[in-house]
Amino acid sequence: QGGVRGVLSLPNGIEPEGVILYRHGGGYMGPSPTMSGFCTARLCRESRCAVFVADYRLAPEFPYPAGVEDAARVLAALVDRGAPRERLFVAGDSGGGGLATTLVLAAPAHVRLETPTGVILFSPEVDLRLDQASVTENASRDILPWNIPTSAYLHGVDPSDGYVTATEADLSEFPPTFVAWGGDEMFRDPIRRFVERLDDAGVPHQAHEVDAMFHVFPILMPWADASRRIYRDVAAFVAGRLAEAPPLHPETIDGIRA
């Protein structure tokens, strides 16, 4: 899509009701769309949407804003192929969740941005300063490394810049958002702050903090009851956003598949 390769999942036996552009996690430096394969397949089934996992450019070879440029091109291509903006979602986990917020907040001026109808985030990395209490307090309980790398991605960009740290951004025009995270993860406090900022800005949102769970638990432990509930909640969020959206024609999916 838009010259960016990726992996497309389609719901089995039904026509997709929407399209989700998914940004895989990996600290902005890896790995590939296949890492989130089970998660995106589950997301596809539960949401009844087509899910495209973009194989975006990664640091250190391609620092910010290369990955954001790639995502913006994919969104524009989806609209050009007939997908109504009202049926487009941007989603991501961990660093991919951070990229999803950056895409909405700061698409490069030379790339057309199509604002999605909703944003879906799993344990998003929304503050690259990494100076919040939970980063150290939860280090022994989380799966993340204690020395989370960001410099290769930022490549000199100030980590407090609102374009890369959503907790410092103007969220007044941010789309309706679903966000889920674990109470024992290192990113807990910045995600809580992000949710507070959404609330302050009047952005419709659903926030789910799950006690005693770690970073991206719905992806790493999808069989857990807590994870199953999160996927069901995502499906309800998507259905709510699509309730009054214009139709998604089968020809559009044929174009995306091509």
XYZ file of C-alpha atoms in Angstrom:
258
model
C 0.000 0.000 0.000
C 1.485 3.326 -1.049
C 4.732 1.544 -1.943
C 5.008 0.038 1.565
C 4.975 -3.735 1.833
C 3.148 -5.552 4.602
C 0.937 -8.435 5.663
C -2.816 -8.323 5.032
C -5.289 -10.357 7.110
C -8.944 -10.707 6.118
C -11.811 -12.015 8.272
C -12.836 -15.536 7.348
C -16.127 -15.991 5.529
C -17.369 -12.387 5.680
C -16.758 -9.113 3.928
C -14.581 -6.778 6.050
C -16.438 -3.948 7.728
C -13.414 -1.671 8.099
C -9.655 -1.461 7.646
C -7.045 -1.318 10.413
C -3.509 -0.123 9.706
C -1.401 -1.850 12.349
C 2.078 -0.769 13.463
C 4.008 -3.626 15.054
C 6.110 -3.031 18.164
C 9.825 -3.555 18.609
C 11.262 -0.355 20.022
C 11.283 1.365 16.607
C 14.149 -0.933 15.552
C 12.531 -4.288 14.858
C 11.413 -6.893 14.192
C 8.839 -7.492 11.377
C 5.077 -7.675 10.703
C 5.031 -11.410 11.390
C 5.857 -10.862 15.080
C 2.309 -9.688 15.739
C 0.730 -12.373 13.565
C -1.468 -14.004 16.203
C -2.535 -10.657 17.633
C -3.481 -9.200 14.271
C -5.310 -12.382 13.253
C -7.307 -12.184 16.480
C -7.891 -8.470 15.945
C -9.095 -9.226 12.417
C -11.517 -11.907 13.603
C -12.929 -9.986 16.557
C -13.238 -6.600 14.816
C -14.471 -8.011 11.482
C -11.973 -5.692 9.785
C -9.165 -6.170 7.316
C -5.834 -5.643 9.084
C -2.751 -4.446 7.208
C 0.513 -4.701 9.149
C 2.932 -2.309 7.492
C 6.581 -3.339 7.106
C 7.728 0.181 7.870
C 11.326 1.393 7.805
C 13.200 0.941 11.059
C 15.960 2.653 13.020
C 18.906 2.951 13.148
C 19.111 2.963 9.342
C 15.872 4.937 9.104
C 15.230 7.113 12.186
C 12.253 9.391 12.792
C 10.254 10.336 10.737
C 10.748 7.524 8.189
C 8.262 5.134 9.814
C 5.669 7.897 10.097
C 6.073 8.746 6.420
C 5.470 5.105 5.519
C 2.278 4.934 7.589
C 0.910 8.159 6.123
C 1.471 6.818 2.606
C -0.386 3.608 3.467
C -3.371 5.541 4.849
C -3.492 7.757 1.756
C -3.309 4.695 -0.508
C -6.187 3.024 1.331
C -8.357 6.101 0.838
C -7.337 6.325 -2.831
C -8.487 2.721 -3.261
C -11.921 3.550 -1.917
C -11.797 3.026 1.835
C -13.889 5.726 3.554
C -11.938 7.553 6.226
C -14.810 6.746 8.570
C -13.883 3.043 8.295
C -10.135 3.434 8.793
C -8.353 2.774 12.084
C -4.731 3.138 13.124
C -3.454 0.658 15.697
C -0.187 -0.449 17.254
C 1.573 -1.947 20.208
C 4.565 -0.688 22.197
C 6.790 1.385 19.886
C 4.271 0.770 17.112
C 1.649 2.349 19.340
C 3.936 5.333 19.755
C 4.270 5.551 15.982
C 0.489 5.416 15.668
C 0.109 8.458 17.909
C 2.900 10.281 16.077
C 1.202 9.579 12.754
C -2.004 11.244 13.915
C -0.195 14.145 15.578
C 2.608 14.913 13.174
C 2.357 13.459 9.706
C 5.166 15.011 7.636
C 4.027 18.043 5.665
C 5.029 16.445 2.353
C 2.816 13.373 2.951
C -0.979 13.589 2.868
C -2.608 12.522 6.140
C -6.005 10.882 6.247
C -7.300 11.163 9.807
C -8.631 7.772 10.932
C -11.962 7.269 12.649
C -10.263 5.693 15.652
C -6.969 4.698 17.253
C -6.324 1.346 18.970
C -3.297 1.074 21.264
C -1.773 -1.770 23.248
C 0.833 -0.632 25.822
C 1.897 2.319 23.641
C 5.252 4.018 24.116
C 3.846 7.520 24.423
C 6.684 9.237 26.303
C 10.254 8.788 25.095
C 11.798 10.612 28.043
C 11.424 7.419 30.113
C 11.723 9.342 33.372
C 8.476 8.322 35.060
C 8.396 6.362 38.313
C 6.909 3.197 36.808
C 9.882 2.813 34.457
C 12.047 1.908 37.432
C 9.424 0.692 39.909
C 8.032 -1.941 37.541
C 11.322 -2.954 35.921
C 11.555 -6.187 37.915
C 7.985 -7.184 37.016
C 7.931 -6.313 33.333
C 9.320 -7.999 30.225
C 10.950 -4.829 28.880
C 14.700 -4.314 29.257
C 15.771 -1.863 31.949
C 17.684 0.202 29.358
C 14.999 0.848 26.748
C 16.718 2.273 23.638
C 15.357 5.417 21.976
C 18.361 7.395 20.692
C 18.702 5.454 17.429
C 15.109 6.296 16.553
C 15.142 9.906 17.747
C 18.445 10.684 16.020
C 18.818 14.001 17.833
C 15.127 14.875 18.135
C 14.229 16.174 21.598
C 12.380 13.331 23.395
C 10.061 15.878 25.015
C 8.839 17.029 21.585
C 5.087 16.482 21.374
C 5.479 14.872 17.971
C 7.253 11.866 19.504
C 5.935 12.107 23.071
C 2.158 12.211 22.940
C 1.821 13.147 26.611
C 3.209 16.583 25.665
C 1.157 17.057 22.502
C -1.970 19.043 21.761
C -4.595 16.267 21.707
C -7.605 18.455 20.984
C -8.044 16.978 17.482
C -7.047 13.421 18.376
C -9.468 10.722 17.155
C -11.495 8.533 19.522
C -9.085 6.113 21.160
C -8.972 2.663 22.737
C -5.941 1.952 24.928
C -5.056 -1.097 27.037
C -2.022 -1.703 29.233
C -0.798 -3.676 32.223
C -0.620 -2.407 35.779
C 2.825 -3.970 36.208
C 4.416 -2.566 33.083
C 7.147 0.042 32.870
C 5.077 2.304 30.622
C 2.172 2.386 33.116
C 2.620 5.968 34.327
C 3.127 7.636 30.927
C 0.097 5.780 29.553
C -1.955 6.940 32.527
C -0.799 10.489 31.786
C -1.735 10.092 28.113
C -5.229 8.986 29.107
C -5.524 11.992 31.438
C -4.548 14.264 28.547
C -7.197 12.647 26.315
C -9.759 13.272 29.029
C -8.650 16.883 29.464
C -8.957 17.422 25.709
C -12.462 15.939 25.604
C -11.425 13.086 23.322
C -13.760 10.070 23.521
C -11.720 7.139 24.775
C -11.792 3.756 26.421
C -8.941 3.033 28.842
C -8.242 -0.407 30.280
C -5.496 -0.913 32.871
C -5.301 -4.580 33.896
C -3.835 -5.339 37.309
C -0.763 -7.565 37.561
C -0.270 -7.649 33.788
C 2.874 -6.768 31.893
C 3.783 -4.969 28.663
C 1.704 -5.978 25.597
C 0.116 -8.873 27.484
C -2.733 -9.342 24.929
C -0.073 -10.090 22.308
C 2.250 -12.251 24.394
C -0.461 -14.105 26.329
C -3.557 -14.041 24.071
C -5.134 -17.092 25.718
C -5.460 -15.351 29.099
C -8.944 -14.303 30.191
C -7.763 -10.711 30.545
C -6.480 -10.714 26.963
C -9.701 -12.214 25.622
C -11.667 -9.460 27.357
C -9.452 -6.813 25.790
C -10.031 -8.166 22.275
C -13.787 -8.237 22.897
C -13.644 -4.655 24.149
C -11.709 -3.615 21.039
C -14.391 -5.236 18.879
C -17.087 -3.245 20.684
C -15.099 -0.026 20.234
C -14.698 -0.688 16.496
C -18.380 -1.566 16.074
C -19.359 1.668 17.775
C -17.212 3.731 15.445
C -18.556 1.941 12.351
C -22.220 2.089 13.300
C -23.014 5.080 11.083
C -20.062 5.002 8.663
C -20.526 4.903 4.883
C -20.248 1.426 3.376
C -16.997 -0.338 2.536
C -17.455 -1.760 -0.940
C -15.992 -5.179 -1.876
C -14.098 -3.509 -4.711
C -12.124 -1.589 -2.116
C -10.888 -4.799 -0.494
C -9.993 -6.155 -3.926
C -7.892 -3.048 -4.462
C -6.202 -3.409 -1.087
C -5.535 -7.090 -1.727
C -3.898 -6.202 -5.035
